[in-house]
Short mmCIF file of C-alpha atoms and ligand atoms in Angstrom, two decimals:
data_model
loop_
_atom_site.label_atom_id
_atom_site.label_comp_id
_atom_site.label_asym_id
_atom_site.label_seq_id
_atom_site.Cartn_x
_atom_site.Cartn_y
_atom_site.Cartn_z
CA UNK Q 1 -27.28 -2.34 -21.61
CA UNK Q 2 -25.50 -0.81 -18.38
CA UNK Q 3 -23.14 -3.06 -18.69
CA UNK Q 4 -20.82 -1.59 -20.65
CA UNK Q 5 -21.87 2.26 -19.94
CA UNK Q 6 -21.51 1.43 -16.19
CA UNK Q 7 -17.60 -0.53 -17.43
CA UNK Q 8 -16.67 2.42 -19.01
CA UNK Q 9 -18.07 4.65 -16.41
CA UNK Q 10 -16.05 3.34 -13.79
CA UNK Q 11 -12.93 2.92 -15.68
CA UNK Q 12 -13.40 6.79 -16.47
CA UNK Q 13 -13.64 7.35 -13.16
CA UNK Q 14 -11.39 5.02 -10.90
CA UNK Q 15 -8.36 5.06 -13.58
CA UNK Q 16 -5.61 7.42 -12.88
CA UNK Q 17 -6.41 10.89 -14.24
CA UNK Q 18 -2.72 11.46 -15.14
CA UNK Q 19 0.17 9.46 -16.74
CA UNK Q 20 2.84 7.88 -14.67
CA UNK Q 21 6.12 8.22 -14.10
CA UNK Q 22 7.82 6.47 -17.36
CA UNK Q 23 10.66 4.89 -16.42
CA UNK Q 24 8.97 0.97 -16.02
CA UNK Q 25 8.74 0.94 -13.01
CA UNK Q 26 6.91 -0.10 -10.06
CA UNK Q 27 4.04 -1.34 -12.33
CA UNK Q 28 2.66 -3.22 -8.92
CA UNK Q 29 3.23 -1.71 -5.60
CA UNK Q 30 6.97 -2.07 -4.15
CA UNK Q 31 8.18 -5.15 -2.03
CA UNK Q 32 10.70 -4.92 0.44
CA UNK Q 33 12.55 -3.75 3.09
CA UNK Q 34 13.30 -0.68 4.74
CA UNK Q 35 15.24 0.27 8.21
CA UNK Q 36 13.73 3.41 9.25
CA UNK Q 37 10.75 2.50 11.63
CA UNK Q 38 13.07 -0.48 13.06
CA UNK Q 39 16.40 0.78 13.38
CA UNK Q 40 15.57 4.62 13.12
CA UNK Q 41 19.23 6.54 13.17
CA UNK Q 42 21.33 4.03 15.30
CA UNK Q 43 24.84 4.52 14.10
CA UNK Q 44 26.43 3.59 17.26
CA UNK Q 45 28.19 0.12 16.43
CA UNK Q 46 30.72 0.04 19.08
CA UNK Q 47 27.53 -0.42 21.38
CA UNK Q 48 25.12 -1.96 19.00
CA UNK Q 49 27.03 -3.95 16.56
CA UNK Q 50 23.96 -6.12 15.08
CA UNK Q 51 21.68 -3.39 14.92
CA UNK Q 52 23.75 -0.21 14.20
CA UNK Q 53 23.21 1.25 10.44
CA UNK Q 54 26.20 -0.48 8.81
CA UNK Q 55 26.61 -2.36 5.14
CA UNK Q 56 26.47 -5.71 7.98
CA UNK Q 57 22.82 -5.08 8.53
CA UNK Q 58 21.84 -4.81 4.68
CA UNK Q 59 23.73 -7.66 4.20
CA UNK Q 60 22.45 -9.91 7.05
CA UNK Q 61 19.19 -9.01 5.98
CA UNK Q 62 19.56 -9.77 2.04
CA UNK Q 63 20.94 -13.34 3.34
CA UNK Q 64 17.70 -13.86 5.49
CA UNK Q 65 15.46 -12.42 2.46
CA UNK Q 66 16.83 -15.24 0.51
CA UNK Q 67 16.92 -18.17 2.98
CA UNK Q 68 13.75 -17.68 4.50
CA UNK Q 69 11.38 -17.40 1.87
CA UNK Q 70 11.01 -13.46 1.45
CA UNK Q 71 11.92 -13.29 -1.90
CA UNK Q 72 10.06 -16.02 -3.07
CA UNK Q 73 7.41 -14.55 -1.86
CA UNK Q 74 7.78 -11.17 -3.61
CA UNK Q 75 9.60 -9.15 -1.31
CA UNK Q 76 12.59 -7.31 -3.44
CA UNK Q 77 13.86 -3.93 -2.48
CA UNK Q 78 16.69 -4.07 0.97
CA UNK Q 79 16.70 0.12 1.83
CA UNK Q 80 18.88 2.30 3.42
CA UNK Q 81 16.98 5.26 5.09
CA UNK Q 82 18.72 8.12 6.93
CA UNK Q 83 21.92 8.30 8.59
CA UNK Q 84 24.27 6.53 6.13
CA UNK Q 85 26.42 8.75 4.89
CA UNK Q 86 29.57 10.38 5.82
CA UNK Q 87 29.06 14.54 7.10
CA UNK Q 88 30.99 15.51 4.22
CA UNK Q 89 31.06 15.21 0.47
CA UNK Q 90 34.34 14.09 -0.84
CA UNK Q 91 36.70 16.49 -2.84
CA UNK Q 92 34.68 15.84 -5.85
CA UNK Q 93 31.46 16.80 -4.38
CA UNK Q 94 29.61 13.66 -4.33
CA UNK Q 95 28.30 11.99 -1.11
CA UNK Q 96 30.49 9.49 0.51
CA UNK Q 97 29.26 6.56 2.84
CA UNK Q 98 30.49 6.57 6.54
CA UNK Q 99 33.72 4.82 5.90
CA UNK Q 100 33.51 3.46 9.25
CA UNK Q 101 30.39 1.51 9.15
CA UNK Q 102 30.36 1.04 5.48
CA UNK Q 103 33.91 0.23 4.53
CA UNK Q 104 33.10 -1.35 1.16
CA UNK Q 105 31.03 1.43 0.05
CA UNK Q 106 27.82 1.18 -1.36
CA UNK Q 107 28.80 -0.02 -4.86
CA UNK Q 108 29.97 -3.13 -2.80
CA UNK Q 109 26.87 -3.39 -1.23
CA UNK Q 110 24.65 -2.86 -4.37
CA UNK Q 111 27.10 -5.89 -5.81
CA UNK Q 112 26.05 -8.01 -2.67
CA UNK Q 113 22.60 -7.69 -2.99
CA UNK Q 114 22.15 -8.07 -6.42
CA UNK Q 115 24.44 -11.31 -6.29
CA UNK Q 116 21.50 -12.89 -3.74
CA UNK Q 117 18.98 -11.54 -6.72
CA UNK Q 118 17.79 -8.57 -5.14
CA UNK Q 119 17.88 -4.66 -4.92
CA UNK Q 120 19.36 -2.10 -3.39
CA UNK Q 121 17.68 1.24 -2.31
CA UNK Q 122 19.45 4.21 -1.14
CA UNK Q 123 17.97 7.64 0.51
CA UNK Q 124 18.65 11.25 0.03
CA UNK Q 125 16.90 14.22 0.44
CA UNK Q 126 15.52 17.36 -1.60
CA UNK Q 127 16.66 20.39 0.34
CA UNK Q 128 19.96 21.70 2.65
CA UNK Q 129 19.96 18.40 4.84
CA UNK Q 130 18.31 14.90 5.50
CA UNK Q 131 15.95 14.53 8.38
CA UNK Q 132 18.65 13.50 10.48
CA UNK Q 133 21.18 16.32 9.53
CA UNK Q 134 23.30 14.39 7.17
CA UNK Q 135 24.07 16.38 3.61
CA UNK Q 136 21.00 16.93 1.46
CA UNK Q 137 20.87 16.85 -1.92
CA UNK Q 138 20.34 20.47 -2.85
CA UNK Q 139 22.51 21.82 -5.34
CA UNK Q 140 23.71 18.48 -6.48
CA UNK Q 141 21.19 16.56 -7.97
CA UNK Q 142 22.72 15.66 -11.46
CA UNK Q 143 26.03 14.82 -8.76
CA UNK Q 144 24.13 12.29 -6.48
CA UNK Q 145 21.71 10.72 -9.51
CA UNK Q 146 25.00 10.16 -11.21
CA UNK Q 147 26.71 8.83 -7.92
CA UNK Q 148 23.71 6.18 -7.21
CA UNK Q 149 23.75 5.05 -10.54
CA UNK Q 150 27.44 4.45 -10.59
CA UNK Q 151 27.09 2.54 -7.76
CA UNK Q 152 24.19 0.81 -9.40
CA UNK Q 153 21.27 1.31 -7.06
CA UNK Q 154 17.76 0.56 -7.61
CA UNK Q 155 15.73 2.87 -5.58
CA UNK Q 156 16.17 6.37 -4.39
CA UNK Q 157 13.99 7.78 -1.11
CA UNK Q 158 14.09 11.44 -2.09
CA UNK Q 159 13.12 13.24 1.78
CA UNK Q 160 11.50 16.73 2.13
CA UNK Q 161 13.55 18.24 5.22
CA UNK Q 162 15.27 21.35 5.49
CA UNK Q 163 13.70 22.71 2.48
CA UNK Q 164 11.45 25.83 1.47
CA UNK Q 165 7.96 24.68 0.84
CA UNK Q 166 7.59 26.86 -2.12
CA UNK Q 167 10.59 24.90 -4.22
CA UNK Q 168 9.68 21.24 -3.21
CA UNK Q 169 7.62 20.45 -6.29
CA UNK Q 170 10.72 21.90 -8.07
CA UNK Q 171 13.27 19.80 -6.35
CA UNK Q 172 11.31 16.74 -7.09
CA UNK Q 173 10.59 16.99 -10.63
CA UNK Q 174 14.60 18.23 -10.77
CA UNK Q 175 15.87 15.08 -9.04
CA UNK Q 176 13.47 13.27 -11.42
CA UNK Q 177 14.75 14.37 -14.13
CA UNK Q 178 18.47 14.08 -12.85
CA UNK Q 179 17.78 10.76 -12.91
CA UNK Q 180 16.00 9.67 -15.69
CA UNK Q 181 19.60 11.52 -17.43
CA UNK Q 182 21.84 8.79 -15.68
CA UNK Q 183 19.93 6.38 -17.97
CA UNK Q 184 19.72 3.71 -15.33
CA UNK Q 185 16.00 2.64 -14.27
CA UNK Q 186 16.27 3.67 -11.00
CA UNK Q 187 12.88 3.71 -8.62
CA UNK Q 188 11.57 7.22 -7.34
CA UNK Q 189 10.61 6.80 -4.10
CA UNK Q 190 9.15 10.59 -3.27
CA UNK Q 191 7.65 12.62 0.07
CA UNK Q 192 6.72 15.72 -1.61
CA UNK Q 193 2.79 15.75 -0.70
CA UNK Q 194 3.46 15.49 2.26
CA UNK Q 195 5.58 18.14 2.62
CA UNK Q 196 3.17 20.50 0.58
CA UNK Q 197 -0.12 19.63 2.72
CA UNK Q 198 0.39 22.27 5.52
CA UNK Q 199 0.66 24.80 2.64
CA UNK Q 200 -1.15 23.45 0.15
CA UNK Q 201 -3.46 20.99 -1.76
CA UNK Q 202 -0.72 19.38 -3.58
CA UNK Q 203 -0.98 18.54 -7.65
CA UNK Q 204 -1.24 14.59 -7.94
CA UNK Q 205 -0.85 14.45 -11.62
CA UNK Q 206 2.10 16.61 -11.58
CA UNK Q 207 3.73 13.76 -8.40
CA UNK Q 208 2.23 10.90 -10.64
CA UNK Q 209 4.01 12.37 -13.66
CA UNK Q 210 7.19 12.53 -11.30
CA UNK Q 211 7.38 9.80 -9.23
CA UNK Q 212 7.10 6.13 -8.56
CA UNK Q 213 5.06 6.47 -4.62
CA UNK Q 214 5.00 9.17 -2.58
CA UNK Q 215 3.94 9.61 1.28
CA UNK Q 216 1.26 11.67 1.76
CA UNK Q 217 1.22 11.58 5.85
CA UNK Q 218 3.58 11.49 8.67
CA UNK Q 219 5.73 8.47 9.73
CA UNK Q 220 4.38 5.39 10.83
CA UNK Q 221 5.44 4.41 14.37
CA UNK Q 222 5.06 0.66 15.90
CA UNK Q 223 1.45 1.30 17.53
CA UNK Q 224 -2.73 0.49 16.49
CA UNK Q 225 -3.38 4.46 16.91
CA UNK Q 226 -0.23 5.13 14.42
CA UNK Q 227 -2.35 2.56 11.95
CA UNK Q 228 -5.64 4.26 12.93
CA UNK Q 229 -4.17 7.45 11.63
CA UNK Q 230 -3.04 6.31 8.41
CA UNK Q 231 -6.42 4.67 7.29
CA UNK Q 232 -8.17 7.78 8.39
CA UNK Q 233 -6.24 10.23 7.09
CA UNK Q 234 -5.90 7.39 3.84
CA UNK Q 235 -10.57 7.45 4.20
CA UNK Q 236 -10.64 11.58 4.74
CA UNK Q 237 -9.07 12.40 1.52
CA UNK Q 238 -9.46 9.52 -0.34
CA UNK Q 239 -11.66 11.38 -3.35
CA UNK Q 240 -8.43 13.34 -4.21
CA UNK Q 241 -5.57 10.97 -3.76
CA UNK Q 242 -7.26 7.04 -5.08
CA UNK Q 243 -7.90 8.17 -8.53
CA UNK Q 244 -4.06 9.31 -8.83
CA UNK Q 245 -2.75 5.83 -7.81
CA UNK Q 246 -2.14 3.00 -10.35
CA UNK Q 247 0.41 1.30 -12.22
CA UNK Q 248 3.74 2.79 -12.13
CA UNK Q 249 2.50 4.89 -9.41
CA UNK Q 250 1.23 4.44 -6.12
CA UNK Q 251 0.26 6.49 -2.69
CA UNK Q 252 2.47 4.67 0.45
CA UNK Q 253 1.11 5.02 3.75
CA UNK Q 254 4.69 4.47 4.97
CA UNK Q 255 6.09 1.01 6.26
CA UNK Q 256 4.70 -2.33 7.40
CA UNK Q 257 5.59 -2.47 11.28
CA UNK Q 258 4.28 -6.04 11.56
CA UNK Q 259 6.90 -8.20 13.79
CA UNK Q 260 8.03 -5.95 16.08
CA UNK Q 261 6.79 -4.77 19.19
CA UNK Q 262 3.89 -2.30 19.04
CA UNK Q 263 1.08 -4.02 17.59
CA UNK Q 264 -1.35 -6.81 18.51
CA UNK Q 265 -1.59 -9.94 15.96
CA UNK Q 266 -5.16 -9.14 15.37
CA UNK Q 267 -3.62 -5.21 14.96
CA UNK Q 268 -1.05 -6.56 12.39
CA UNK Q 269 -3.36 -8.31 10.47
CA UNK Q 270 -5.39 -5.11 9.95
CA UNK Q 271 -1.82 -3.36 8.54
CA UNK Q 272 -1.20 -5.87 6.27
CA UNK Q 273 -5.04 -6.67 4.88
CA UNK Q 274 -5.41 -3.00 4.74
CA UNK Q 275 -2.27 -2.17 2.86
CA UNK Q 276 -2.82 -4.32 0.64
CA UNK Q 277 -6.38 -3.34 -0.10
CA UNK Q 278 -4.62 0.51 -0.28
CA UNK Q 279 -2.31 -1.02 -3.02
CA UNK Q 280 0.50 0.55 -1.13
CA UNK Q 281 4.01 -0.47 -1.51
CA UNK Q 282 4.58 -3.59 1.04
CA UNK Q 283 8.11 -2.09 2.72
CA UNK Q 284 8.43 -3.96 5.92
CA UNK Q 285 10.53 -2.42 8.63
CA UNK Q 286 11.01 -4.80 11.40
CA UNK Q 287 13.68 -7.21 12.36
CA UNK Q 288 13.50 -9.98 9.54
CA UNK Q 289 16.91 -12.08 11.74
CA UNK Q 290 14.17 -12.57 14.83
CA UNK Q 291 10.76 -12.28 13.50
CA UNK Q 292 7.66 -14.62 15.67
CA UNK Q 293 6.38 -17.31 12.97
CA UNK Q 294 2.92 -15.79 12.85
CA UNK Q 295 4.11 -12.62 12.10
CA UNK Q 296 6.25 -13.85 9.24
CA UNK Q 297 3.17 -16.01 8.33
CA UNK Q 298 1.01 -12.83 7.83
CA UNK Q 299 3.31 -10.87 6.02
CA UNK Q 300 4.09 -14.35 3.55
CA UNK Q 301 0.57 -14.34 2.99
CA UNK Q 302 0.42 -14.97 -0.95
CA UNK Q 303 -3.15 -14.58 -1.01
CA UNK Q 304 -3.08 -11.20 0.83
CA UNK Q 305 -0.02 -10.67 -1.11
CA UNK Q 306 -2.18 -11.32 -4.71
CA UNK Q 307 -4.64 -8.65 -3.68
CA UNK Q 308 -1.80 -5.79 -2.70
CA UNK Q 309 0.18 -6.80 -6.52
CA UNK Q 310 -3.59 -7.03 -8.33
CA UNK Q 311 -2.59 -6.33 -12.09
CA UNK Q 312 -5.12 -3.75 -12.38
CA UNK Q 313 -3.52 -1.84 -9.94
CA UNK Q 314 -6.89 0.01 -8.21
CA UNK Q 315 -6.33 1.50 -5.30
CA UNK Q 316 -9.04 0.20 -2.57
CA UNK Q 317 -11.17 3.05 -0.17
CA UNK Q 318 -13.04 2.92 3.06
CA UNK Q 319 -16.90 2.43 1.47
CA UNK Q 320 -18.71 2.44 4.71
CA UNK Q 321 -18.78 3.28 8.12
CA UNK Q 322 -21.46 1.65 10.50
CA UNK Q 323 -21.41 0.87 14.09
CA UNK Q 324 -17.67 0.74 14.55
CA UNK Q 325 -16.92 -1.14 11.94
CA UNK Q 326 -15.04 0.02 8.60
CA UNK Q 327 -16.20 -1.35 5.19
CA UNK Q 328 -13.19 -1.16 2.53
CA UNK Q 329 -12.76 -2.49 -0.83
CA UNK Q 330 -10.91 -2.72 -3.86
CA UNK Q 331 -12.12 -3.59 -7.16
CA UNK Q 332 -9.48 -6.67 -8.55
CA UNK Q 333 -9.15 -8.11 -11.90
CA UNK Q 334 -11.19 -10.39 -13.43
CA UNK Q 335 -14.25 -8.41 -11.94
CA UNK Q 336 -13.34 -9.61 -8.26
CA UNK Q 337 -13.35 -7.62 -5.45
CA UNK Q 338 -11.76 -7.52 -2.06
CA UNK Q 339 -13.45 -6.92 1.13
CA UNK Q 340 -12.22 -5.87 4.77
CA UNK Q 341 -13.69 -5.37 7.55
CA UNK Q 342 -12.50 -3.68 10.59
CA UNK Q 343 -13.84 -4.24 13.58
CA UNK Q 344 -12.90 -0.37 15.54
CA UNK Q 345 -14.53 -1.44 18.91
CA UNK Q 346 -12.03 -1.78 20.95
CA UNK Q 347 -13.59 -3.50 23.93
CA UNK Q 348 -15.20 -7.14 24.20
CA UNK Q 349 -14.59 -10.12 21.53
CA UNK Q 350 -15.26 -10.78 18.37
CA UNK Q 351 -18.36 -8.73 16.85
CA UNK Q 352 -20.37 -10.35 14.02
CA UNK Q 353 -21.16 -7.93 10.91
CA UNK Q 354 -23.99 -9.06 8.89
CA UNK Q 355 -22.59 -7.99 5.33
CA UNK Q 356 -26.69 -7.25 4.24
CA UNK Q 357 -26.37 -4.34 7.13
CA UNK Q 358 -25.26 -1.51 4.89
CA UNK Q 359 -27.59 -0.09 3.23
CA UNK Q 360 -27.91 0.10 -0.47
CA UNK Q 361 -24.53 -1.95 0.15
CA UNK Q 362 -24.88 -5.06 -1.94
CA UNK Q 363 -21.79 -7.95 -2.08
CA UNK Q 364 -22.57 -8.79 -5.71
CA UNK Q 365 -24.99 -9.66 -8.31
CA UNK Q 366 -26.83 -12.12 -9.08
CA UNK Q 367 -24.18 -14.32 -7.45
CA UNK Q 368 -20.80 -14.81 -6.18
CA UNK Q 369 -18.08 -17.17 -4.33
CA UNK Q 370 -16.81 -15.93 -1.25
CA UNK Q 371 -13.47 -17.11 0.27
CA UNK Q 372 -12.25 -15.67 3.83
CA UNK Q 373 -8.46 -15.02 4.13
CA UNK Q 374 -8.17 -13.42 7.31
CA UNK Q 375 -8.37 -14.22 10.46
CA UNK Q 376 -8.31 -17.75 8.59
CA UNK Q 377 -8.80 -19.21 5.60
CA UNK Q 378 -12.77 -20.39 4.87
CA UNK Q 379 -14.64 -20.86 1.74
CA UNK Q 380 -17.99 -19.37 2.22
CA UNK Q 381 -19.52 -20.56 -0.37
CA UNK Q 382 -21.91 -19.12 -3.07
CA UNK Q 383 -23.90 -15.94 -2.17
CA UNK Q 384 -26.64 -13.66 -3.16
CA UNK Q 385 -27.12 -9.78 -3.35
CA UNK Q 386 -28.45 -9.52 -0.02
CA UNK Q 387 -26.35 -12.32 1.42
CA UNK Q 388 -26.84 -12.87 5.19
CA UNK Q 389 -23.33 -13.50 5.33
CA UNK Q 390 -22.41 -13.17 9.35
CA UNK Q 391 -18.12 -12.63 9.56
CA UNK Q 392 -16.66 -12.38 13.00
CA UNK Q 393 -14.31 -10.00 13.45
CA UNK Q 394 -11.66 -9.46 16.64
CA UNK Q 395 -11.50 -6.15 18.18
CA UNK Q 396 -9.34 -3.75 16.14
CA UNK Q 397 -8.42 -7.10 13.56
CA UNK Q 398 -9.97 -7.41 9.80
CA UNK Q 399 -11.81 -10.07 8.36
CA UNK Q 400 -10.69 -9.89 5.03
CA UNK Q 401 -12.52 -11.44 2.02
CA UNK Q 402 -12.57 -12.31 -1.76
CA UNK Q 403 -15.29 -11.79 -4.11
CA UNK Q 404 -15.46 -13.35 -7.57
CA UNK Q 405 -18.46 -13.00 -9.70
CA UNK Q 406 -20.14 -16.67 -10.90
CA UNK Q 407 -21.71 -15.00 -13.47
CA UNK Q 408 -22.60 -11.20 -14.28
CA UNK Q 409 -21.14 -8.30 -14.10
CA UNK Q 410 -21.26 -6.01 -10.63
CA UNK Q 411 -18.35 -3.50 -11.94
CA UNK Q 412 -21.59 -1.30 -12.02
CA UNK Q 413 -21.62 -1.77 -7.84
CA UNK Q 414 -18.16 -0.68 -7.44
CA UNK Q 415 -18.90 2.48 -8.87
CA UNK Q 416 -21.86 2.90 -6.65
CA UNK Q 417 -19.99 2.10 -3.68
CA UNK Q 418 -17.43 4.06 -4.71
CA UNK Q 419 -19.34 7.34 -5.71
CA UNK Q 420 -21.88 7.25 -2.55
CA UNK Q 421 -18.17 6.41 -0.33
CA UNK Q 422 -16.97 9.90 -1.45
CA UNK Q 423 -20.25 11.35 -1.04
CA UNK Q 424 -20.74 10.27 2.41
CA UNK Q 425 -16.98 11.22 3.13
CA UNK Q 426 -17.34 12.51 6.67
CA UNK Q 427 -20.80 10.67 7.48
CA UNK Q 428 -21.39 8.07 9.65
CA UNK Q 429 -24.16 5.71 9.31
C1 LIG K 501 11.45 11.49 7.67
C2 LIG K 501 10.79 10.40 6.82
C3 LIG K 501 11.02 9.05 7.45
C4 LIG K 501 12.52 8.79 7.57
C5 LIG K 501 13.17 9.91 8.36
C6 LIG K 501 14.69 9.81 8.33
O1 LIG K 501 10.85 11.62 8.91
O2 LIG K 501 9.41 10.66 6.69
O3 LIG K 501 10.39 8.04 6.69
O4 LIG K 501 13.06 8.68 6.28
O5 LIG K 501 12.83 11.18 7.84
O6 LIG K 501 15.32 10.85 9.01
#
């Protein structure tokens, strides 16, 4: 009899509370690339030829995308942050690429890419200026949508700098509707929570309506306590922003930094289990021309990659907190479920967590298959409510696992764990 009042319960509850963005796109999180965290605002390429921000590095990287497996493996989007245009607008008005470092212009680039079968993304920003003091879209939004889609990009990263807080919503929904006018299907990557949180609780059905992700939190930067940040910040409100994620819209916790130099492997393979259990948009920003083979390993993942591009698009949330360990999930299709586990003790070796030591925390019900993913792959065989499943777990790494119902129906769980997770918000058991 629960059955389906508890189905209909939860999809009440977990599904997004407001329409998305209707433009097609992003219907599972983003894939791709993006420079910022890696090559920041280098535009010196008299010193720094191979790693300046130049139409060379876009390229190089689209070639790489193709020949090592990247976009077979899902990874589509190659985006320009910050820092590539020219200081001035041409006589027309519309923004101009540095000529120096991008002397075929972007339309050239946009060709490039989408010759190798992928996209191009582009960045601009709401107010005066970008982040990095380069023109800013304010005043010309019908100009620049017009100007990306005649140079046929695919995504837009729409900033927040050098703007009053009061008309950011505004600019948004503006530059939105700029350019759903252009009639090209072009992806609205947007920052406006974030920008609004100092001031105010910001409207997700209104950004939802608006835009295709949006960063609710600062930047990422190549370290664990950057990570540790995210997820908390990502656990501490997750009651307002979860429900407003789903298809066609998603909350991004900013860039994969896996690869580069900052984190541990056990510390990567927390970023990328975690982001995908957050359905965020997998943008990695690291060097994919010199990448170690575990790292590129981890971030190939297809089975970590399934969970992150689940069809029904749930966003995952931090269910339980018990003796330095995190508990997340995310409820999957086909009645599965995903599991991590983060060990936060950062001191010692691996810690065992007894899955039966949450209480009122059950795995499934009656029974289910488990398989481990991370740190390796193990099938763990058939399990009970009250499973005594023991999973080792590496200081600050994840085991991450998958769930899949033999026969029954725990949907009804995932709302408990789910409504006592937002009860419990800032409790520790
Ligand atoms: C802001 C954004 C970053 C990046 C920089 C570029 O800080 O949050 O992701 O785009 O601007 O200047």
């Amino acid at each position: 009899m629960c059955r389906v009042a508890c189905l209909v319960a939860l999809i009440v509850l977990m599904s997004p509370s407001a329409h998305a963005l209707d433009n097609g796109l992003a219907l599972k999180p983003t894939m791709g690339w993006l420079h910022w965290e890696r090559f920041l605002c280098n535009i010196d390429c008299d010193r720094d030829p191979n790693n300046c921000i130049s139409e060379r590095l876009y390229m190089q990287m689209a070639d790489v995308m193709v020949k090592e497996g990247w976009k077979e493996a899902g990874y589509e989007y190659v985006c320009i942050d910050d820092c590539w245009p020219s200081h001035q607008r041409d006589a027309q008005g519309r923004l101009q690429a540095d000529p120096k470092r991008f002397p075929g212009g972007i339309k050239k680039l946009a060709d490039y890419v989408h010759s190798k079968g992928l996209k191009l993304g582009i960045y601009a920003d709401v107010g005066k200026n970008t982040c990095a003091g380069y023109p800013g879209s304010l005043g010309y939004y019908e100009t620049d949508a017009k100007t990306f889609a005649d140079w046929d990009v695919d995504l837009l990263k729409f900033d927040g700098c050098y703007m009053d807080w009061t008309l950011v919503g505004e600019g948004y929904v503006n530059m939105s509707n700029a350019l759903n006018k252009t009639g090209k299907s072009i992806l609205y990557s947007c920052e406006w929570p974030l920008y609004e949180w100092p001031f105010q609780k910001p409207n997700y059905t209104a950004i939802r309506e608006t835009c295709n992700h949006w960063r609710n939190f600062g930047d990422v930067y190549d370290s664990w306590s950057s990570i540790k940040s995210i997820l908390d910040w990502t656990a501490s409100h997750q009651d307002i922003i979860v429900p407003s994620a789903g298809p066609g819209g998603w909350n991004d916790p900013d860039m994969l930094v896996i690869g580069n130099f900052g984190l541990s492997h056990a510390q990567q393979e927390s970023q990328m289990a975690l982001w995908a259990i957050m359905a965020a948009p997998l943008l990695m920003s690291n060097d994919l021309r010199d990448i170690c083979p575990r790292s590129k390993e981890l971030l190939q993942n297809r089975l970590i990659i399934a969970i992150s591009q689940d069809p029904m698009g749930q966003q995952g949330y931090r269910s339980v907190k018990v003796d330095n360990f995190e508990v997340w999930e995310r409820p999957l299709s086909k009645k599965r479920l995903a599991i991590a586990v983060l060990n936060m003790f950062e001191i010692g070796g691996p810690r065992g967590f007894f899955i039966r030591a949450v209480p009122g925390w059950k795995i499934c019900e009656p029974q289910c298959n488990v398989t481990q993913i991370l740190p390796q792959y193990k099938e763990l065989g058939v399990q009970m409510p009250h499973t005594k499943l023991d999973v080792f777990v590496n200081p600050s790494g994840t085991a991450l696992l998958t769930v899949t119902p033999i026969s029954g129906d725990f949907t009804g769980l995932h709302k408990l764990h789910w409504e006592e997770s937002v009860k419990r918000k800032h409790t520790i058991l």
